[in-house]
PDB file of C-alpha atoms in Angstrom:
ATOM      1  CA  SER A   1     -50.655  56.145   8.467  1.00  0.00           C
ATOM      2  CA  ASP A   2     -53.088  58.541  10.216  1.00  0.00           C
ATOM      3  CA  MET A   3     -51.830  61.370   8.000  1.00  0.00           C
ATOM      4  CA  ARG A   4     -52.385  59.329   4.846  1.00  0.00           C
ATOM      5  CA  HIS A   5     -55.848  58.073   5.776  1.00  0.00           C
ATOM      6  CA  LYS A   6     -57.395  60.938   7.728  1.00  0.00           C
ATOM      7  CA  VAL A   7     -55.853  63.970   6.046  1.00  0.00           C
ATOM      8  CA  ASP A   8     -55.057  62.473   2.637  1.00  0.00           C
ATOM      9  CA  ALA A   9     -51.503  63.760   2.877  1.00  0.00           C
ATOM     10  CA  ARG A  10     -48.051  62.260   3.122  1.00  0.00           C
ATOM     11  CA  MET A  11     -46.132  63.175   6.265  1.00  0.00           C
ATOM     12  CA  ILE A  12     -42.551  64.175   5.461  1.00  0.00           C
ATOM     13  CA  GLY A  13     -41.350  64.786   8.987  1.00  0.00           C
ATOM     14  CA  LYS A  14     -42.249  64.947  12.636  1.00  0.00           C
ATOM     15  CA  ILE A  15     -40.799  67.909  14.510  1.00  0.00           C
ATOM     16  CA  PRO A  16     -39.785  67.087  18.076  1.00  0.00           C
ATOM     17  CA  PHE A  17     -41.069  69.333  20.857  1.00  0.00           C
ATOM     18  CA  LEU A  18     -38.339  71.625  22.131  1.00  0.00           C
ATOM     19  CA  LYS A  19     -38.906  73.937  25.064  1.00  0.00           C
ATOM     20  CA  GLY A  20     -37.710  77.449  24.368  1.00  0.00           C
ATOM     21  CA  ASN A  21     -36.834  80.284  26.679  1.00  0.00           C
ATOM     22  CA  ARG A  22     -40.069  81.939  27.876  1.00  0.00           C
ATOM     23  CA  LYS A  23     -38.656  85.318  26.859  1.00  0.00           C
ATOM     24  CA  GLN A  24     -37.985  83.996  23.354  1.00  0.00           C
ATOM     25  CA  SER A  25     -41.137  83.660  21.278  1.00  0.00           C
ATOM     26  CA  TRP A  26     -39.687  81.177  18.769  1.00  0.00           C
ATOM     27  CA  VAL A  27     -36.925  78.599  18.605  1.00  0.00           C
ATOM     28  CA  LEU A  28     -34.475  78.612  15.700  1.00  0.00           C
ATOM     29  CA  ALA A  29     -33.033  75.336  14.477  1.00  0.00           C
ATOM     30  CA  ALA A  30     -29.545  76.811  14.488  1.00  0.00           C
ATOM     31  CA  GLY A  31     -27.522  74.324  16.459  1.00  0.00           C
ATOM     32  CA  GLY A  32     -25.438  75.505  19.378  1.00  0.00           C
ATOM     33  CA  ALA A  33     -27.275  75.016  22.656  1.00  0.00           C
ATOM     34  CA  HIS A  34     -30.359  73.751  20.830  1.00  0.00           C
ATOM     35  CA  ASN A  35     -31.299  70.167  20.269  1.00  0.00           C
ATOM     36  CA  PHE A  36     -29.481  68.488  17.348  1.00  0.00           C
ATOM     37  CA  LEU A  37     -32.548  66.368  16.557  1.00  0.00           C
ATOM     38  CA  TYR A  38     -34.636  69.548  16.207  1.00  0.00           C
ATOM     39  CA  GLU A  39     -32.207  71.105  13.733  1.00  0.00           C
ATOM     40  CA  GLU A  40     -31.697  67.878  11.799  1.00  0.00           C
ATOM     41  CA  THR A  41     -35.454  67.286  11.523  1.00  0.00           C
ATOM     42  CA  TYR A  42     -36.001  70.722   9.996  1.00  0.00           C
ATOM     43  CA  GLN A  43     -33.119  70.141   7.591  1.00  0.00           C
ATOM     44  CA  LEU A  44     -34.622  66.825   6.439  1.00  0.00           C
ATOM     45  CA  ILE A  45     -38.076  68.365   6.021  1.00  0.00           C
ATOM     46  CA  ALA A  46     -36.644  71.347   4.124  1.00  0.00           C
ATOM     47  CA  ASN A  47     -34.697  69.004   1.821  1.00  0.00           C
ATOM     48  CA  GLY A  48     -37.849  66.964   1.171  1.00  0.00           C
ATOM     49  CA  ILE A  49     -39.898  70.064   0.413  1.00  0.00           C
ATOM     50  CA  THR A  50     -37.322  71.673  -1.886  1.00  0.00           C
ATOM     51  CA  THR A  51     -36.783  68.392  -3.755  1.00  0.00           C
ATOM     52  CA  ARG A  52     -40.507  68.120  -4.450  1.00  0.00           C
ATOM     53  CA  MET A  53     -40.722  71.792  -5.404  1.00  0.00           C
ATOM     54  CA  GLU A  54     -37.824  71.454  -7.846  1.00  0.00           C
ATOM     55  CA  GLN A  55     -39.431  68.364  -9.411  1.00  0.00           C
ATOM     56  CA  ARG A  56     -42.570  70.407 -10.027  1.00  0.00           C
ATOM     57  CA  GLY A  57     -40.809  73.626 -11.060  1.00  0.00           C
ATOM     58  CA  ALA A  58     -42.333  75.424  -8.065  1.00  0.00           C
ATOM     59  CA  LYS A  59     -40.735  78.301  -6.184  1.00  0.00           C
ATOM     60  CA  THR A  60     -43.549  79.364  -3.849  1.00  0.00           C
ATOM     61  CA  LEU A  61     -44.752  77.524  -0.757  1.00  0.00           C
ATOM     62  CA  ALA A  62     -47.636  78.651   1.465  1.00  0.00           C
ATOM     63  CA  ILE A  63     -47.587  77.549   5.093  1.00  0.00           C
ATOM     64  CA  THR A  64     -50.903  77.472   6.944  1.00  0.00           C
ATOM     65  CA  SER A  65     -52.587  75.915   9.953  1.00  0.00           C
ATOM     66  CA  VAL A  66     -56.134  75.266  11.045  1.00  0.00           C
ATOM     67  CA  LEU A  67     -56.103  77.535  14.097  1.00  0.00           C
ATOM     68  CA  THR A  68     -53.995  80.381  15.463  1.00  0.00           C
ATOM     69  CA  ASN A  69     -51.000  79.698  17.720  1.00  0.00           C
ATOM     70  CA  GLU A  70     -50.229  76.258  16.294  1.00  0.00           C
ATOM     71  CA  GLY A  71     -46.611  77.170  15.501  1.00  0.00           C
ATOM     72  CA  LYS A  72     -46.864  77.854  11.764  1.00  0.00           C
ATOM     73  CA  SER A  73     -44.725  81.002  11.872  1.00  0.00           C
ATOM     74  CA  ASN A  74     -42.080  79.207  13.938  1.00  0.00           C
ATOM     75  CA  CYS A  75     -42.157  76.337  11.444  1.00  0.00           C
ATOM     76  CA  LEU A  76     -41.874  78.715   8.484  1.00  0.00           C
ATOM     77  CA  LEU A  77     -38.899  80.579   9.977  1.00  0.00           C
ATOM     78  CA  ASN A  78     -37.088  77.312  10.646  1.00  0.00           C
ATOM     79  CA  LEU A  79     -37.794  76.041   7.130  1.00  0.00           C
ATOM     80  CA  ALA A  80     -36.470  79.313   5.678  1.00  0.00           C
ATOM     81  CA  TYR A  81     -33.321  79.024   7.786  1.00  0.00           C
ATOM     82  CA  SER A  82     -32.814  75.384   6.790  1.00  0.00           C
ATOM     83  CA  ILE A  83     -33.326  76.116   3.079  1.00  0.00           C
ATOM     84  CA  ALA A  84     -30.974  79.121   3.201  1.00  0.00           C
ATOM     85  CA  LYS A  85     -28.231  76.938   4.688  1.00  0.00           C
ATOM     86  CA  SER A  86     -27.933  75.337   1.236  1.00  0.00           C
ATOM     87  CA  GLN A  87     -26.902  78.696  -0.245  1.00  0.00           C
ATOM     88  CA  LYS A  88     -30.399  79.405  -1.592  1.00  0.00           C
ATOM     89  CA  LYS A  89     -31.909  82.889  -1.620  1.00  0.00           C
ATOM     90  CA  VAL A  90     -35.173  82.804   0.321  1.00  0.00           C
ATOM     91  CA  LEU A  91     -37.933  85.404   0.560  1.00  0.00           C
ATOM     92  CA  VAL A  92     -40.325  85.095   3.500  1.00  0.00           C
ATOM     93  CA  ILE A  93     -43.634  86.947   3.152  1.00  0.00           C
ATOM     94  CA  ASP A  94     -45.910  87.512   6.146  1.00  0.00           C
ATOM     95  CA  GLY A  95     -49.142  86.862   4.254  1.00  0.00           C
ATOM     96  CA  ASP A  96     -51.300  86.697   7.370  1.00  0.00           C
ATOM     97  CA  PHE A  97     -52.930  90.063   6.679  1.00  0.00           C
ATOM     98  CA  ARG A  98     -55.251  89.975   9.702  1.00  0.00           C
ATOM     99  CA  ASN A  99     -52.696  88.951  12.328  1.00  0.00           C
ATOM    100  CA  PRO A 100     -49.136  89.512  11.077  1.00  0.00           C
ATOM    101  CA  SER A 101     -46.500  88.143  13.429  1.00  0.00           C
ATOM    102  CA  LEU A 102     -43.166  87.799  11.631  1.00  0.00           C
ATOM    103  CA  GLY A 103     -42.152  91.453  11.984  1.00  0.00           C
ATOM    104  CA  LYS A 104     -42.687  91.201  15.740  1.00  0.00           C
ATOM    105  CA  LEU A 105     -40.944  87.823  16.033  1.00  0.00           C
ATOM    106  CA  LEU A 106     -37.933  89.101  14.100  1.00  0.00           C
ATOM    107  CA  ASN A 107     -38.007  92.465  15.875  1.00  0.00           C
ATOM    108  CA  VAL A 108     -37.578  94.374  12.610  1.00  0.00           C
ATOM    109  CA  GLY A 109     -37.216  98.147  12.648  1.00  0.00           C
ATOM    110  CA  GLU A 110     -40.046 100.625  12.194  1.00  0.00           C
ATOM    111  CA  GLN A 111     -39.053 101.260   8.566  1.00  0.00           C
ATOM    112  CA  TYR A 112     -40.461  97.802   7.761  1.00  0.00           C
ATOM    113  CA  ASP A 113     -43.771  98.266   9.641  1.00  0.00           C
ATOM    114  CA  GLN A 114     -45.876  98.468   6.464  1.00  0.00           C
ATOM    115  CA  ALA A 115     -43.367  97.035   3.986  1.00  0.00           C
ATOM    116  CA  LEU A 116     -45.685  94.354   2.605  1.00  0.00           C
ATOM    117  CA  SER A 117     -48.630  96.759   2.237  1.00  0.00           C
ATOM    118  CA  GLN A 118     -46.442  99.296   0.438  1.00  0.00           C
ATOM    119  CA  THR A 119     -44.992  96.634  -1.851  1.00  0.00           C
ATOM    120  CA  ILE A 120     -48.435  95.302  -2.758  1.00  0.00           C
ATOM    121  CA  ARG A 121     -49.714  98.832  -3.445  1.00  0.00           C
ATOM    122  CA  ARG A 122     -46.783  99.416  -5.798  1.00  0.00           C
ATOM    123  CA  GLY A 123     -47.238  96.014  -7.435  1.00  0.00           C
ATOM    124  CA  GLU A 124     -43.507  95.433  -7.548  1.00  0.00           C
ATOM    125  CA  LEU A 125     -40.668  94.223  -5.357  1.00  0.00           C
ATOM    126  CA  VAL A 126     -38.913  97.197  -3.722  1.00  0.00           C
ATOM    127  CA  PRO A 127     -35.457  96.268  -2.345  1.00  0.00           C
ATOM    128  CA  GLU A 128     -35.517  99.005   0.321  1.00  0.00           C
ATOM    129  CA  LEU A 129     -38.617  97.441   1.867  1.00  0.00           C
ATOM    130  CA  LEU A 130     -36.999  94.024   2.296  1.00  0.00           C
ATOM    131  CA  TYR A 131     -35.543  93.235   5.684  1.00  0.00           C
ATOM    132  CA  THR A 132     -32.507  90.997   5.205  1.00  0.00           C
ATOM    133  CA  ALA A 133     -31.335  89.004   8.163  1.00  0.00           C
ATOM    134  CA  PRO A 134     -27.697  89.816   8.927  1.00  0.00           C
ATOM    135  CA  GLY A 135     -25.304  87.189   7.585  1.00  0.00           C
ATOM    136  CA  SER A 136     -27.946  85.196   5.722  1.00  0.00           C
ATOM    137  CA  SER A 137     -29.596  84.909   2.351  1.00  0.00           C
ATOM    138  CA  ILE A 138     -33.085  85.295   3.825  1.00  0.00           C
ATOM    139  CA  SER A 139     -35.100  88.421   3.101  1.00  0.00           C
ATOM    140  CA  TYR A 140     -38.398  89.253   4.759  1.00  0.00           C
ATOM    141  CA  LEU A 141     -41.402  91.220   3.561  1.00  0.00           C
ATOM    142  CA  VAL A 142     -43.520  91.974   6.616  1.00  0.00           C
ATOM    143  CA  ASN A 143     -46.192  94.134   8.190  1.00  0.00           C
ATOM    144  CA  ARG A 144     -46.260  94.716  11.909  1.00  0.00           C
ATOM    145  CA  GLN A 145     -49.877  95.898  11.742  1.00  0.00           C
ATOM    146  CA  LYS A 146     -52.996  94.560  10.028  1.00  0.00           C
ATOM    147  CA  HIS A 147     -53.301  95.150   6.283  1.00  0.00           C
ATOM    148  CA  GLY A 148     -56.757  96.614   5.716  1.00  0.00           C
ATOM    149  CA  GLY A 149     -57.253  95.912   2.023  1.00  0.00           C
ATOM    150  CA  SER A 150     -56.224  92.264   2.028  1.00  0.00           C
ATOM    151  CA  SER A 151     -59.166  90.965  -0.035  1.00  0.00           C
ATOM    152  CA  LYS A 152     -58.678  93.626  -2.678  1.00  0.00           C
ATOM    153  CA  SER A 153     -54.899  93.051  -2.733  1.00  0.00           C
ATOM    154  CA  LEU A 154     -55.411  89.370  -3.439  1.00  0.00           C
ATOM    155  CA  SER A 155     -58.147  89.797  -6.051  1.00  0.00           C
ATOM    156  CA  ASP A 156     -56.762  92.681  -8.118  1.00  0.00           C
ATOM    157  CA  GLY A 157     -53.615  90.820  -9.195  1.00  0.00           C
ATOM    158  CA  ARG A 158     -51.006  92.949  -7.415  1.00  0.00           C
ATOM    159  CA  PHE A 159     -50.035  90.212  -4.954  1.00  0.00           C
ATOM    160  CA  GLU A 160     -49.628  87.837  -7.895  1.00  0.00           C
ATOM    161  CA  MET A 161     -47.413  90.427  -9.623  1.00  0.00           C
ATOM    162  CA  LEU A 162     -45.331  90.658  -6.446  1.00  0.00           C
ATOM    163  CA  LEU A 163     -44.862  86.860  -6.399  1.00  0.00           C
ATOM    164  CA  GLU A 164     -43.863  86.809 -10.079  1.00  0.00           C
ATOM    165  CA  ALA A 165     -41.261  89.542  -9.486  1.00  0.00           C
ATOM    166  CA  ALA A 166     -39.958  87.671  -6.430  1.00  0.00           C
ATOM    167  CA  LYS A 167     -39.521  84.476  -8.460  1.00  0.00           C
ATOM    168  CA  GLN A 168     -37.010  86.320 -10.639  1.00  0.00           C
ATOM    169  CA  ARG A 169     -34.859  87.283  -7.636  1.00  0.00           C
ATOM    170  CA  PHE A 170     -35.233  84.438  -5.167  1.00  0.00           C
ATOM    171  CA  ASP A 171     -34.826  80.670  -5.290  1.00  0.00           C
ATOM    172  CA  TYR A 172     -37.741  80.101  -2.895  1.00  0.00           C
ATOM    173  CA  ILE A 173     -40.629  82.169  -1.587  1.00  0.00           C
ATOM    174  CA  LEU A 174     -42.276  81.064   1.656  1.00  0.00           C
ATOM    175  CA  VAL A 175     -45.613  82.677   2.525  1.00  0.00           C
ATOM    176  CA  ASP A 176     -46.911  82.630   6.092  1.00  0.00           C
ATOM    177  CA  THR A 177     -50.695  82.646   5.593  1.00  0.00           C
ATOM    178  CA  GLY A 178     -53.558  83.132   8.002  1.00  0.00           C
ATOM    179  CA  PRO A 179     -55.229  80.130   9.612  1.00  0.00           C
ATOM    180  CA  THR A 180     -57.648  78.309   7.327  1.00  0.00           C
ATOM    181  CA  SER A 181     -60.495  77.891   9.811  1.00  0.00           C
TER     182      SER A 181
END
């Protein structure tokens, strides 16, 4: 009820706290040694989100938070994993231009260091710049370093062109944005 009254939003799930290995910077809801409740909660939330998106004809979802280090990237990666388990093709875009983190979390190779910046500059989706997780239907478009022309990239229409091209190839596009504060 707090979510409805204070935030004017409907809560679709409550993710249980799960301690991860200190060496691991994020926890994947992938079963195994992890908590079943954690994995099942993400699956239920992902199903709720995709159902609503399909009802609205939407393919793109932006994930944000108020402040940094609130777990939005972890949440986004787990949602992508949960959605992909239903045989859906998912594109994850690290849209936090000032503090990109997904490339580091996923430990992608150097060839993907400026993949998002290059793709935006070209205004089209370039398959060679997509990092695809082994054995999954999740592709990632990341930067490991700050993207200097973020305001221009968003206002000149090239990012929008990138999203439109991605909608043709992927079932869902999840964008990890910067904090809103």
